[in-house]
Amino acid sequence: MRHRNTTTGLTIALALVMAACSSGGSSSSPQATVPTSPNGTTAVSSAPTTAASTTTTMAAAPAVAVAATCPDGAASSLSCFTVAVPVDPAAGATPAVNLAVTVRRADATTWTAPVLSILGTAPAFSWTDPSASTVFTGHDVIWIDQRGAGRSDGVTTCPDVVKYPGDFHTDNLSPEAVAAFAACFAKTKSSVVPFASIFDHALVAADFEIVRRALAIDKWALYAGSAGADIALHLVDEAPASVSALVSRTPTAIGAGGSMNDLAAAFNRFADDCAAAPKCSAKGDLKQVLAAVYQRDVNPVTTKTVDPGSGRPIVLDRHTLIDSMHAIGSTALATLVPEFLPGGVDGSSDEQVAQAFISNPIDPFAWEFVGHCQNLDYTFPGLVTTSNDQAGIFADYTPKRFCDAVGPLPQYSPRATPTSDIPVLAVLPSYDPRSSVTTLKHLFSGFANTTIVEVPRIIDPISQLRDCFFATANAFLAAPTATLDTSCLTSPAVATLS
């Protein structure tokens, strides 16, 4: 999914321009004796034990975590398990599918303020992420590969769609690309996991609840990155007594997030800060430059660069331009936007942009493409209902032409709207185009204790203000109802633009 990493369109082009100028950790067998931790959480001695179900969503049944071998290259601090969940809870415990679970323990003999980390729309733990052993220091951290994603059962891979990168990244699908996507979605019908169930976040939350019980965790805090907030809301709705607190960064959920209003507002903040920075402003007023490129693109530009799969030339237009402005959400490339956007005014960067489109790889997983075609805002603007009344020229963008080409796709389940006194910390960096203060207030309107922290002049607090972000998050989790010092976020020591 392109917006998941906010490295689309121009972002890829900028990357191309810049280029041109102990394994394992498997755990021992489950133990029969389970001590109790000081915080009242049932602890696991060296591996999880069986625990009775308490949720009303699933029929009461034992949940068991089975020790597994972590992939090669995994940090020695990590342990891996599988937990079986029913394919369809309404049909009983069988058939079942296995979820991959990764755990980092602070103390092997007792649970230590555990945190469930939920990342993205179909979260899967990344073995290439070097931060896994350092996030939320002093806490146990749990990652669960959602059904149909990562190392869990039910993943549908579609290697043929990767042959058409230019077609896909411009949303201009050739007949060959359309056929590849049709075959991809047809392939999902033979999966052990019904494709639509991947997007039923109420069911996903029930899966995660089974994992919690299998790990013998009584309470955990939730960390929800971006679109993972939708699953977090369902977890609070599913089992509020099991959640101690919620930390979220740039949260989005069904019907709240991914809108053109949010992108337009983030771009305006980015452009205003650029205008105030001498080095950045030397390339011109970004708002005026964007308007000039938009005017030029009233007539689509056919380049000499061709898609390697279809052999068709890459076409640049207003659709690709607006989508490309998600580049401001990339920490690696945002500073290059003022450098290279002016090339769109006279066409001097057209071939480089087109080359970048065909150089950007496509993730070959069927679930990746579904977020593209939702009726409501989520990770893309909604096809039927979207917030674009304050988007200006950004309001012209819609993924409809891709969705029309590939046909109807499953819709995510409705957003949960719990009423809760669970404390919430929501952190919103200025240039991340996926959310806004308006979005956050809408998402957490049912929560009585919500702290929203706006972080000026940056894109991602995880990478740009890492120590500050996790220190603040840890302080919040230690005393979620106490007054929180957020000064290192609200007055950041770094700025993206200079």
JSON list of N, CA, C and O in Angstrom, two decimals, residues 199-251:
[
{"chain": "A", "resi": 199, "resn": "PHE", "atom": "N", "xyz": [-9.99, -7.82, 6.82]},
{"chain": "A", "resi": 199, "resn": "PHE", "atom": "CA", "xyz": [-10.39, -6.42, 6.94]},
{"chain": "A", "resi": 199, "resn": "PHE", "atom": "C", "xyz": [-11.53, -6.21, 7.93]},
{"chain": "A", "resi": 199, "resn": "PHE", "atom": "O", "xyz": [-12.06, -5.11, 8.05]},
{"chain": "A", "resi": 200, "resn": "ASP", "atom": "N", "xyz": [-11.87, -7.28, 8.65]},
{"chain": "A", "resi": 200, "resn": "ASP", "atom": "CA", "xyz": [-12.85, -7.20, 9.72]},
{"chain": "A", "resi": 200, "resn": "ASP", "atom": "C", "xyz": [-12.08, -6.97, 11.02]},
{"chain": "A", "resi": 200, "resn": "ASP", "atom": "O", "xyz": [-11.62, -7.91, 11.68]},
{"chain": "A", "resi": 201, "resn": "HIS", "atom": "N", "xyz": [-11.91, -5.72, 11.40]},
{"chain": "A", "resi": 201, "resn": "HIS", "atom": "CA", "xyz": [-11.06, -5.41, 12.54]},
{"chain": "A", "resi": 201, "resn": "HIS", "atom": "C", "xyz": [-11.69, -5.82, 13.87]},
{"chain": "A", "resi": 201, "resn": "HIS", "atom": "O", "xyz": [-10.98, -5.96, 14.87]},
{"chain": "A", "resi": 202, "resn": "ALA", "atom": "N", "xyz": [-13.00, -6.01, 13.90]},
{"chain": "A", "resi": 202, "resn": "ALA", "atom": "CA", "xyz": [-13.60, -6.58, 15.10]},
{"chain": "A", "resi": 202, "resn": "ALA", "atom": "C", "xyz": [-13.12, -8.02, 15.28]},
{"chain": "A", "resi": 202, "resn": "ALA", "atom": "O", "xyz": [-12.81, -8.45, 16.40]},
{"chain": "A", "resi": 203, "resn": "LEU", "atom": "N", "xyz": [-13.01, -8.75, 14.19]},
{"chain": "A", "resi": 203, "resn": "LEU", "atom": "CA", "xyz": [-12.50, -10.12, 14.24]},
{"chain": "A", "resi": 203, "resn": "LEU", "atom": "C", "xyz": [-11.02, -10.14, 14.55]},
{"chain": "A", "resi": 203, "resn": "LEU", "atom": "O", "xyz": [-10.54, -10.97, 15.34]},
{"chain": "A", "resi": 204, "resn": "VAL", "atom": "N", "xyz": [-10.28, -9.20, 13.98]},
{"chain": "A", "resi": 204, "resn": "VAL", "atom": "CA", "xyz": [-8.85, -9.11, 14.27]},
{"chain": "A", "resi": 204, "resn": "VAL", "atom": "C", "xyz": [-8.62, -8.82, 15.75]},
{"chain": "A", "resi": 204, "resn": "VAL", "atom": "O", "xyz": [-7.73, -9.40, 16.39]},
{"chain": "A", "resi": 205, "resn": "ALA", "atom": "N", "xyz": [-9.44, -7.94, 16.32]},
{"chain": "A", "resi": 205, "resn": "ALA", "atom": "CA", "xyz": [-9.33, -7.65, 17.76]},
{"chain": "A", "resi": 205, "resn": "ALA", "atom": "C", "xyz": [-9.61, -8.90, 18.58]},
{"chain": "A", "resi": 205, "resn": "ALA", "atom": "O", "xyz": [-8.96, -9.16, 19.59]},
{"chain": "A", "resi": 206, "resn": "ALA", "atom": "N", "xyz": [-10.60, -9.69, 18.15]},
{"chain": "A", "resi": 206, "resn": "ALA", "atom": "CA", "xyz": [-10.89, -10.94, 18.85]},
{"chain": "A", "resi": 206, "resn": "ALA", "atom": "C", "xyz": [-9.71, -11.90, 18.76]},
{"chain": "A", "resi": 206, "resn": "ALA", "atom": "O", "xyz": [-9.38, -12.59, 19.73]},
{"chain": "A", "resi": 207, "resn": "ASP", "atom": "N", "xyz": [-9.05, -11.93, 17.60]},
{"chain": "A", "resi": 207, "resn": "ASP", "atom": "CA", "xyz": [-7.83, -12.74, 17.45]},
{"chain": "A", "resi": 207, "resn": "ASP", "atom": "C", "xyz": [-6.77, -12.30, 18.46]},
{"chain": "A", "resi": 207, "resn": "ASP", "atom": "O", "xyz": [-6.13, -13.12, 19.13]},
{"chain": "A", "resi": 208, "resn": "PHE", "atom": "N", "xyz": [-6.58, -10.99, 18.56]},
{"chain": "A", "resi": 208, "resn": "PHE", "atom": "CA", "xyz": [-5.55, -10.46, 19.45]},
{"chain": "A", "resi": 208, "resn": "PHE", "atom": "C", "xyz": [-5.89, -10.75, 20.91]},
{"chain": "A", "resi": 208, "resn": "PHE", "atom": "O", "xyz": [-4.99, -10.96, 21.74]},
{"chain": "A", "resi": 209, "resn": "GLU", "atom": "N", "xyz": [-7.18, -10.75, 21.22]},
{"chain": "A", "resi": 209, "resn": "GLU", "atom": "CA", "xyz": [-7.59, -11.08, 22.57]},
{"chain": "A", "resi": 209, "resn": "GLU", "atom": "C", "xyz": [-7.24, -12.53, 22.91]},
{"chain": "A", "resi": 209, "resn": "GLU", "atom": "O", "xyz": [-6.83, -12.85, 24.03]},
{"chain": "A", "resi": 210, "resn": "ILE", "atom": "N", "xyz": [-7.39, -13.42, 21.94]},
{"chain": "A", "resi": 210, "resn": "ILE", "atom": "CA", "xyz": [-7.01, -14.82, 22.16]},
{"chain": "A", "resi": 210, "resn": "ILE", "atom": "C", "xyz": [-5.52, -14.90, 22.44]},
{"chain": "A", "resi": 210, "resn": "ILE", "atom": "O", "xyz": [-5.07, -15.64, 23.33]},
{"chain": "A", "resi": 211, "resn": "VAL", "atom": "N", "xyz": [-4.72, -14.13, 21.70]},
{"chain": "A", "resi": 211, "resn": "VAL", "atom": "CA", "xyz": [-3.27, -14.12, 21.94]},
{"chain": "A", "resi": 211, "resn": "VAL", "atom": "C", "xyz": [-2.96, -13.61, 23.34]},
{"chain": "A", "resi": 211, "resn": "VAL", "atom": "O", "xyz": [-2.12, -14.17, 24.06]},
{"chain": "A", "resi": 212, "resn": "ARG", "atom": "N", "xyz": [-3.65, -12.55, 23.77]},
{"chain": "A", "resi": 212, "resn": "ARG", "atom": "CA", "xyz": [-3.40, -12.03, 25.12]},
{"chain": "A", "resi": 212, "resn": "ARG", "atom": "C", "xyz": [-3.64, -13.10, 26.18]},
{"chain": "A", "resi": 212, "resn": "ARG", "atom": "O", "xyz": [-2.84, -13.29, 27.10]},
{"chain": "A", "resi": 213, "resn": "ARG", "atom": "N", "xyz": [-4.74, -13.82, 26.04]},
{"chain": "A", "resi": 213, "resn": "ARG", "atom": "CA", "xyz": [-5.04, -14.85, 27.02]},
{"chain": "A", "resi": 213, "resn": "ARG", "atom": "C", "xyz": [-4.02, -16.00, 26.93]},
{"chain": "A", "resi": 213, "resn": "ARG", "atom": "O", "xyz": [-3.64, -16.58, 27.94]},
{"chain": "A", "resi": 214, "resn": "ALA", "atom": "N", "xyz": [-3.60, -16.32, 25.72]},
{"chain": "A", "resi": 214, "resn": "ALA", "atom": "CA", "xyz": [-2.61, -17.39, 25.55]},
{"chain": "A", "resi": 214, "resn": "ALA", "atom": "C", "xyz": [-1.29, -17.03, 26.19]},
{"chain": "A", "resi": 214, "resn": "ALA", "atom": "O", "xyz": [-0.56, -17.89, 26.69]},
{"chain": "A", "resi": 215, "resn": "LEU", "atom": "N", "xyz": [-0.96, -15.75, 26.21]},
{"chain": "A", "resi": 215, "resn": "LEU", "atom": "CA", "xyz": [0.27, -15.29, 26.84]},
{"chain": "A", "resi": 215, "resn": "LEU", "atom": "C", "xyz": [0.11, -15.07, 28.34]},
{"chain": "A", "resi": 215, "resn": "LEU", "atom": "O", "xyz": [1.06, -14.72, 29.03]},
{"chain": "A", "resi": 216, "resn": "ALA", "atom": "N", "xyz": [-1.11, -15.27, 28.84]},
{"chain": "A", "resi": 216, "resn": "ALA", "atom": "CA", "xyz": [-1.42, -15.10, 30.26]},
{"chain": "A", "resi": 216, "resn": "ALA", "atom": "C", "xyz": [-1.16, -13.68, 30.73]},
{"chain": "A", "resi": 216, "resn": "ALA", "atom": "O", "xyz": [-0.65, -13.44, 31.82]},
{"chain": "A", "resi": 217, "resn": "ILE", "atom": "N", "xyz": [-1.53, -12.72, 29.88]},
{"chain": "A", "resi": 217, "resn": "ILE", "atom": "CA", "xyz": [-1.43, -11.30, 30.22]},
{"chain": "A", "resi": 217, "resn": "ILE", "atom": "C", "xyz": [-2.81, -10.81, 30.65]},
{"chain": "A", "resi": 217, "resn": "ILE", "atom": "O", "xyz": [-3.79, -10.98, 29.92]},
{"chain": "A", "resi": 218, "resn": "ASP", "atom": "N", "xyz": [-2.88, -10.23, 31.82]},
{"chain": "A", "resi": 218, "resn": "ASP", "atom": "CA", "xyz": [-4.15, -9.69, 32.30]},
{"chain": "A", "resi": 218, "resn": "ASP", "atom": "C", "xyz": [-4.44, -8.30, 31.73]},
{"chain": "A", "resi": 218, "resn": "ASP", "atom": "O", "xyz": [-5.57, -7.98, 31.39]},
{"chain": "A", "resi": 219, "resn": "LYS", "atom": "N", "xyz": [-3.40, -7.47, 31.68]},
{"chain": "A", "resi": 219, "resn": "LYS", "atom": "CA", "xyz": [-3.54, -6.11, 31.16]},
{"chain": "A", "resi": 219, "resn": "LYS", "atom": "C", "xyz": [-2.34, -5.78, 30.29]},
{"chain": "A", "resi": 219, "resn": "LYS", "atom": "O", "xyz": [-1.22, -6.17, 30.61]},
{"chain": "A", "resi": 220, "resn": "TRP", "atom": "N", "xyz": [-2.60, -5.05, 29.21]},
{"chain": "A", "resi": 220, "resn": "TRP", "atom": "CA", "xyz": [-1.52, -4.52, 28.41]},
{"chain": "A", "resi": 220, "resn": "TRP", "atom": "C", "xyz": [-1.86, -3.11, 27.98]},
{"chain": "A", "resi": 220, "resn": "TRP", "atom": "O", "xyz": [-3.03, -2.72, 27.91]},
{"chain": "A", "resi": 221, "resn": "ALA", "atom": "N", "xyz": [-0.83, -2.33, 27.70]},
{"chain": "A", "resi": 221, "resn": "ALA", "atom": "CA", "xyz": [-1.04, -1.03, 27.07]},
{"chain": "A", "resi": 221, "resn": "ALA", "atom": "C", "xyz": [-0.96, -1.25, 25.56]},
{"chain": "A", "resi": 221, "resn": "ALA", "atom": "O", "xyz": [-0.40, -2.24, 25.09]},
{"chain": "A", "resi": 222, "resn": "LEU", "atom": "N", "xyz": [-1.54, -0.33, 24.81]},
{"chain": "A", "resi": 222, "resn": "LEU", "atom": "CA", "xyz": [-1.54, -0.43, 23.35]},
{"chain": "A", "resi": 222, "resn": "LEU", "atom": "C", "xyz": [-0.70, 0.69, 22.76]},
{"chain": "A", "resi": 222, "resn": "LEU", "atom": "O", "xyz": [-0.83, 1.85, 23.17]},
{"chain": "A", "resi": 223, "resn": "TYR", "atom": "N", "xyz": [0.15, 0.34, 21.81]},
{"chain": "A", "resi": 223, "resn": "TYR", "atom": "CA", "xyz": [0.81, 1.34, 20.98]},
{"chain": "A", "resi": 223, "resn": "TYR", "atom": "C", "xyz": [0.31, 1.14, 19.56]},
{"chain": "A", "resi": 223, "resn": "TYR", "atom": "O", "xyz": [0.48, 0.07, 18.98]},
{"chain": "A", "resi": 224, "resn": "ALA", "atom": "N", "xyz": [-0.34, 2.16, 19.01]},
{"chain": "A", "resi": 224, "resn": "ALA", "atom": "CA", "xyz": [-0.93, 2.05, 17.68]},
{"chain": "A", "resi": 224, "resn": "ALA", "atom": "C", "xyz": [-0.31, 3.08, 16.76]},
{"chain": "A", "resi": 224, "resn": "ALA", "atom": "O", "xyz": [-0.47, 4.30, 16.97]},
{"chain": "A", "resi": 225, "resn": "GLY", "atom": "N", "xyz": [0.42, 2.61, 15.76]},
{"chain": "A", "resi": 225, "resn": "GLY", "atom": "CA", "xyz": [0.98, 3.50, 14.76]},
{"chain": "A", "resi": 225, "resn": "GLY", "atom": "C", "xyz": [0.02, 3.68, 13.60]},
{"chain": "A", "resi": 225, "resn": "GLY", "atom": "O", "xyz": [-0.50, 2.70, 13.06]},
{"chain": "A", "resi": 226, "resn": "SER", "atom": "N", "xyz": [-0.25, 4.91, 13.22]},
{"chain": "A", "resi": 226, "resn": "SER", "atom": "CA", "xyz": [-1.07, 5.28, 12.07]},
{"chain": "A", "resi": 226, "resn": "SER", "atom": "C", "xyz": [-2.36, 4.46, 12.00]},
{"chain": "A", "resi": 226, "resn": "SER", "atom": "O", "xyz": [-3.18, 4.48, 12.91]},
{"chain": "A", "resi": 227, "resn": "ALA", "atom": "N", "xyz": [-2.54, 3.68, 10.92]},
{"chain": "A", "resi": 227, "resn": "ALA", "atom": "CA", "xyz": [-3.81, 2.97, 10.71]},
{"chain": "A", "resi": 227, "resn": "ALA", "atom": "C", "xyz": [-4.05, 1.86, 11.70]},
{"chain": "A", "resi": 227, "resn": "ALA", "atom": "O", "xyz": [-5.17, 1.34, 11.80]},
{"chain": "A", "resi": 228, "resn": "GLY", "atom": "N", "xyz": [-3.03, 1.47, 12.47]},
{"chain": "A", "resi": 228, "resn": "GLY", "atom": "CA", "xyz": [-3.24, 0.49, 13.52]},
{"chain": "A", "resi": 228, "resn": "GLY", "atom": "C", "xyz": [-4.18, 0.97, 14.61]},
{"chain": "A", "resi": 228, "resn": "GLY", "atom": "O", "xyz": [-4.69, 0.18, 15.41]},
{"chain": "A", "resi": 229, "resn": "ALA", "atom": "N", "xyz": [-4.44, 2.29, 14.64]},
{"chain": "A", "resi": 229, "resn": "ALA", "atom": "CA", "xyz": [-5.35, 2.83, 15.64]},
{"chain": "A", "resi": 229, "resn": "ALA", "atom": "C", "xyz": [-6.75, 2.26, 15.49]},
{"chain": "A", "resi": 229, "resn": "ALA", "atom": "O", "xyz": [-7.50, 2.16, 16.47]},
{"chain": "A", "resi": 230, "resn": "ASP", "atom": "N", "xyz": [-7.13, 1.87, 14.28]},
{"chain": "A", "resi": 230, "resn": "ASP", "atom": "CA", "xyz": [-8.46, 1.29, 14.09]},
{"chain": "A", "resi": 230, "resn": "ASP", "atom": "C", "xyz": [-8.60, -0.01, 14.86]},
{"chain": "A", "resi": 230, "resn": "ASP", "atom": "O", "xyz": [-9.62, -0.28, 15.50]},
{"chain": "A", "resi": 231, "resn": "ILE", "atom": "N", "xyz": [-7.56, -0.85, 14.80]},
{"chain": "A", "resi": 231, "resn": "ILE", "atom": "CA", "xyz": [-7.57, -2.10, 15.56]},
{"chain": "A", "resi": 231, "resn": "ILE", "atom": "C", "xyz": [-7.57, -1.81, 17.05]},
{"chain": "A", "resi": 231, "resn": "ILE", "atom": "O", "xyz": [-8.26, -2.48, 17.84]},
{"chain": "A", "resi": 232, "resn": "ALA", "atom": "N", "xyz": [-6.80, -0.80, 17.47]},
{"chain": "A", "resi": 232, "resn": "ALA", "atom": "CA", "xyz": [-6.75, -0.45, 18.89]},
{"chain": "A", "resi": 232, "resn": "ALA", "atom": "C", "xyz": [-8.13, -0.05, 19.40]},
{"chain": "A", "resi": 232, "resn": "ALA", "atom": "O", "xyz": [-8.53, -0.43, 20.51]},
{"chain": "A", "resi": 233, "resn": "LEU", "atom": "N", "xyz": [-8.89, 0.70, 18.62]},
{"chain": "A", "resi": 233, "resn": "LEU", "atom": "CA", "xyz": [-10.23, 1.09, 19.04]},
{"chain": "A", "resi": 233, "resn": "LEU", "atom": "C", "xyz": [-11.12, -0.14, 19.22]},
{"chain": "A", "resi": 233, "resn": "LEU", "atom": "O", "xyz": [-11.92, -0.23, 20.16]},
{"chain": "A", "resi": 234, "resn": "HIS", "atom": "N", "xyz": [-10.98, -1.11, 18.33]},
{"chain": "A", "resi": 234, "resn": "HIS", "atom": "CA", "xyz": [-11.76, -2.35, 18.46]},
{"chain": "A", "resi": 234, "resn": "HIS", "atom": "C", "xyz": [-11.33, -3.14, 19.71]},
{"chain": "A", "resi": 234, "resn": "HIS", "atom": "O", "xyz": [-12.17, -3.76, 20.37]},
{"chain": "A", "resi": 235, "resn": "LEU", "atom": "N", "xyz": [-10.05, -3.11, 20.03]},
{"chain": "A", "resi": 235, "resn": "LEU", "atom": "CA", "xyz": [-9.58, -3.81, 21.23]},
{"chain": "A", "resi": 235, "resn": "LEU", "atom": "C", "xyz": [-10.16, -3.17, 22.49]},
{"chain": "A", "resi": 235, "resn": "LEU", "atom": "O", "xyz": [-10.55, -3.88, 23.42]},
{"chain": "A", "resi": 236, "resn": "VAL", "atom": "N", "xyz": [-10.19, -1.85, 22.52]},
{"chain": "A", "resi": 236, "resn": "VAL", "atom": "CA", "xyz": [-10.80, -1.17, 23.67]},
{"chain": "A", "resi": 236, "resn": "VAL", "atom": "C", "xyz": [-12.28, -1.52, 23.75]},
{"chain": "A", "resi": 236, "resn": "VAL", "atom": "O", "xyz": [-12.83, -1.73, 24.84]},
{"chain": "A", "resi": 237, "resn": "ASP", "atom": "N", "xyz": [-12.93, -1.58, 22.61]},
{"chain": "A", "resi": 237, "resn": "ASP", "atom": "CA", "xyz": [-14.35, -1.92, 22.57]},
{"chain": "A", "resi": 237, "resn": "ASP", "atom": "C", "xyz": [-14.57, -3.39, 22.97]},
{"chain": "A", "resi": 237, "resn": "ASP", "atom": "O", "xyz": [-15.54, -3.71, 23.66]},
{"chain": "A", "resi": 238, "resn": "GLU", "atom": "N", "xyz": [-13.65, -4.27, 22.55]},
{"chain": "A", "resi": 238, "resn": "GLU", "atom": "CA", "xyz": [-13.78, -5.71, 22.78]},
{"chain": "A", "resi": 238, "resn": "GLU", "atom": "C", "xyz": [-13.54, -6.07, 24.24]},
{"chain": "A", "resi": 238, "resn": "GLU", "atom": "O", "xyz": [-14.28, -6.85, 24.82]},
{"chain": "A", "resi": 239, "resn": "ALA", "atom": "N", "xyz": [-12.48, -5.53, 24.82]},
{"chain": "A", "resi": 239, "resn": "ALA", "atom": "CA", "xyz": [-12.11, -5.93, 26.18]},
{"chain": "A", "resi": 239, "resn": "ALA", "atom": "C", "xyz": [-11.49, -4.74, 26.91]},
{"chain": "A", "resi": 239, "resn": "ALA", "atom": "O", "xyz": [-10.27, -4.71, 27.14]},
{"chain": "A", "resi": 240, "resn": "PRO", "atom": "N", "xyz": [-12.27, -3.76, 27.29]},
{"chain": "A", "resi": 240, "resn": "PRO", "atom": "CA", "xyz": [-11.72, -2.55, 27.91]},
{"chain": "A", "resi": 240, "resn": "PRO", "atom": "C", "xyz": [-10.96, -2.81, 29.20]},
{"chain": "A", "resi": 240, "resn": "PRO", "atom": "O", "xyz": [-10.00, -2.10, 29.51]},
{"chain": "A", "resi": 241, "resn": "ALA", "atom": "N", "xyz": [-11.36, -3.83, 29.94]},
{"chain": "A", "resi": 241, "resn": "ALA", "atom": "CA", "xyz": [-10.69, -4.10, 31.21]},
{"chain": "A", "resi": 241, "resn": "ALA", "atom": "C", "xyz": [-9.26, -4.59, 31.01]},
{"chain": "A", "resi": 241, "resn": "ALA", "atom": "O", "xyz": [-8.46, -4.57, 31.95]},
{"chain": "A", "resi": 242, "resn": "SER", "atom": "N", "xyz": [-8.93, -5.02, 29.81]},
{"chain": "A", "resi": 242, "resn": "SER", "atom": "CA", "xyz": [-7.58, -5.55, 29.56]},
{"chain": "A", "resi": 242, "resn": "SER", "atom": "C", "xyz": [-6.61, -4.47, 29.09]},
{"chain": "A", "resi": 242, "resn": "SER", "atom": "O", "xyz": [-5.42, -4.75, 28.92]},
{"chain": "A", "resi": 243, "resn": "VAL", "atom": "N", "xyz": [-7.10, -3.25, 28.85]},
{"chain": "A", "resi": 243, "resn": "VAL", "atom": "CA", "xyz": [-6.26, -2.17, 28.32]},
{"chain": "A", "resi": 243, "resn": "VAL", "atom": "C", "xyz": [-6.00, -1.14, 29.40]},
{"chain": "A", "resi": 243, "resn": "VAL", "atom": "O", "xyz": [-6.93, -0.59, 29.99]},
{"chain": "A", "resi": 244, "resn": "SER", "atom": "N", "xyz": [-4.72, -0.87, 29.66]},
{"chain": "A", "resi": 244, "resn": "SER", "atom": "CA", "xyz": [-4.36, 0.10, 30.70]},
{"chain": "A", "resi": 244, "resn": "SER", "atom": "C", "xyz": [-4.22, 1.51, 30.16]},
{"chain": "A", "resi": 244, "resn": "SER", "atom": "O", "xyz": [-4.51, 2.50, 30.85]},
{"chain": "A", "resi": 245, "resn": "ALA", "atom": "N", "xyz": [-3.76, 1.64, 28.90]},
{"chain": "A", "resi": 245, "resn": "ALA", "atom": "CA", "xyz": [-3.54, 2.96, 28.30]},
{"chain": "A", "resi": 245, "resn": "ALA", "atom": "C", "xyz": [-3.30, 2.77, 26.81]},
{"chain": "A", "resi": 245, "resn": "ALA", "atom": "O", "xyz": [-3.03, 1.65, 26.34]},
{"chain": "A", "resi": 246, "resn": "LEU", "atom": "N", "xyz": [-3.42, 3.86, 26.07]},
{"chain": "A", "resi": 246, "resn": "LEU", "atom": "CA", "xyz": [-3.22, 3.83, 24.62]},
{"chain": "A", "resi": 246, "resn": "LEU", "atom": "C", "xyz": [-2.31, 4.97, 24.20]},
{"chain": "A", "resi": 246, "resn": "LEU", "atom": "O", "xyz": [-2.57, 6.13, 24.50]},
{"chain": "A", "resi": 247, "resn": "VAL", "atom": "N", "xyz": [-1.23, 4.61, 23.50]},
{"chain": "A", "resi": 247, "resn": "VAL", "atom": "CA", "xyz": [-0.34, 5.59, 22.89]},
{"chain": "A", "resi": 247, "resn": "VAL", "atom": "C", "xyz": [-0.48, 5.44, 21.38]},
{"chain": "A", "resi": 247, "resn": "VAL", "atom": "O", "xyz": [-0.42, 4.33, 20.85]},
{"chain": "A", "resi": 248, "resn": "SER", "atom": "N", "xyz": [-0.67, 6.54, 20.68]},
{"chain": "A", "resi": 248, "resn": "SER", "atom": "CA", "xyz": [-0.80, 6.47, 19.23]},
{"chain": "A", "resi": 248, "resn": "SER", "atom": "C", "xyz": [-0.02, 7.59, 18.57]},
{"chain": "A", "resi": 248, "resn": "SER", "atom": "O", "xyz": [0.03, 8.70, 19.08]},
{"chain": "A", "resi": 249, "resn": "ARG", "atom": "N", "xyz": [0.57, 7.26, 17.44]},
{"chain": "A", "resi": 249, "resn": "ARG", "atom": "CA", "xyz": [1.30, 8.25, 16.63]},
{"chain": "A", "resi": 249, "resn": "ARG", "atom": "C", "xyz": [0.60, 8.38, 15.29]},
{"chain": "A", "resi": 249, "resn": "ARG", "atom": "O", "xyz": [0.39, 7.42, 14.57]},
{"chain": "A", "resi": 250, "resn": "THR", "atom": "N", "xyz": [0.19, 9.60, 14.96]},
{"chain": "A", "resi": 250, "resn": "THR", "atom": "CA", "xyz": [-0.53, 9.89, 13.71]},
{"chain": "A", "resi": 250, "resn": "THR", "atom": "C", "xyz": [-1.67, 8.89, 13.50]},
{"chain": "A", "resi": 250, "resn": "THR", "atom": "O", "xyz": [-1.73, 8.21, 12.48]},
{"chain": "A", "resi": 251, "resn": "PRO", "atom": "N", "xyz": [-2.58, 8.75, 14.45]},
{"chain": "A", "resi": 251, "resn": "PRO", "atom": "CA", "xyz": [-3.62, 7.73, 14.32]},
{"chain": "A", "resi": 251, "resn": "PRO", "atom": "C", "xyz": [-4.62, 8.03, 13.21]},
{"chain": "A", "resi": 251, "resn": "PRO", "atom": "O", "xyz": [-5.00, 9.19, 12.98]}
]
